């Protein structure tokens, strides 16, 4: 599974490529790719955080049951 940091590295790569690109269509594609990878990084972080929360809530539920 790809991590948020790996997605951010890919986004940065597209941002750097964008700096030297002059063709408007290519720039638009690079901007979209950068944005997509940043969105993936945000999503990965949110999913990981929600997993931690679900685990913690599950443990609280186990405590309530006396296990």
CSV table of C-alpha atoms in Angstrom, one decimal:
chain,number,residue,atom,x,y,z
A,1,UNK,CA,0.0,0.0,0.0
A,2,UNK,CA,1.3,3.5,-0.8
A,3,UNK,CA,1.8,5.8,2.1
A,4,UNK,CA,0.8,9.4,2.4
A,5,UNK,CA,4.4,10.5,2.2
A,6,UNK,CA,5.0,8.5,-1.0
A,7,UNK,CA,1.9,10.2,-2.5
A,8,UNK,CA,3.3,13.6,-1.5
A,9,UNK,CA,6.7,12.8,-3.1
A,10,UNK,CA,4.9,12.0,-6.3
A,11,UNK,CA,2.9,15.2,-6.1
A,12,UNK,CA,6.1,17.2,-5.6
A,13,UNK,CA,7.6,15.6,-8.6
A,14,UNK,CA,4.7,16.8,-10.8
A,15,UNK,CA,4.9,20.3,-9.2
A,16,UNK,CA,8.6,20.5,-10.1
A,17,UNK,CA,8.0,19.3,-13.7
A,18,UNK,CA,5.3,22.0,-13.9
A,19,UNK,CA,7.8,24.7,-13.2
A,20,UNK,CA,9.6,24.1,-16.5
A,21,UNK,CA,6.7,23.2,-18.7
A,22,UNK,CA,5.5,25.8,-21.1
A,23,UNK,CA,2.8,23.9,-23.1
A,24,UNK,CA,-0.6,24.9,-21.6
A,25,UNK,CA,-2.1,21.4,-22.1
A,26,UNK,CA,0.9,19.7,-20.5
A,27,UNK,CA,0.8,22.2,-17.6
A,28,UNK,CA,-2.9,21.5,-17.0
A,29,UNK,CA,-2.2,17.7,-17.0
A,30,UNK,CA,0.7,18.1,-14.5
A,31,UNK,CA,-1.4,20.4,-12.3
A,32,UNK,CA,-4.2,17.7,-12.2
A,33,UNK,CA,-1.7,15.0,-11.4
A,34,UNK,CA,-0.2,17.0,-8.6
A,35,UNK,CA,-3.6,17.7,-7.2
A,36,UNK,CA,-4.7,14.1,-7.5
A,37,UNK,CA,-1.6,12.8,-5.6
A,38,UNK,CA,-2.2,15.4,-2.9
A,39,UNK,CA,-5.8,14.2,-2.6
A,40,UNK,CA,-4.6,10.6,-2.3
A,41,UNK,CA,-2.2,11.6,0.4
A,42,UNK,CA,-5.0,13.4,2.3
A,43,UNK,CA,-7.3,10.4,1.9
A,44,UNK,CA,-4.6,8.0,3.1
A,45,UNK,CA,-4.0,10.1,6.2
A,46,UNK,CA,-7.8,10.3,6.9
A,47,UNK,CA,-8.2,6.5,6.4
A,48,UNK,CA,-5.3,5.8,8.7
A,49,UNK,CA,-6.7,8.1,11.4
A,50,UNK,CA,-10.1,6.6,11.1
A,51,UNK,CA,-8.6,3.2,11.6
A,52,UNK,CA,-6.9,4.3,14.8
A,53,UNK,CA,-10.2,5.8,16.0
A,54,UNK,CA,-12.1,2.6,15.2
A,55,UNK,CA,-9.5,0.5,17.0
A,56,UNK,CA,-9.6,2.8,20.1
A,57,UNK,CA,-13.4,2.7,20.2
A,58,UNK,CA,-13.3,-1.1,19.9
A,59,UNK,CA,-11.0,-1.3,22.8
A,60,UNK,CA,-13.3,1.0,24.8
A,61,UNK,CA,-16.2,-1.3,23.9
A,62,UNK,CA,-14.2,-4.3,25.2
A,63,UNK,CA,-13.5,-2.5,28.5
A,64,UNK,CA,-17.3,-1.8,28.9
A,65,UNK,CA,-17.9,-5.6,28.4
A,66,UNK,CA,-15.3,-6.5,31.0
A,67,UNK,CA,-13.0,-8.3,28.6
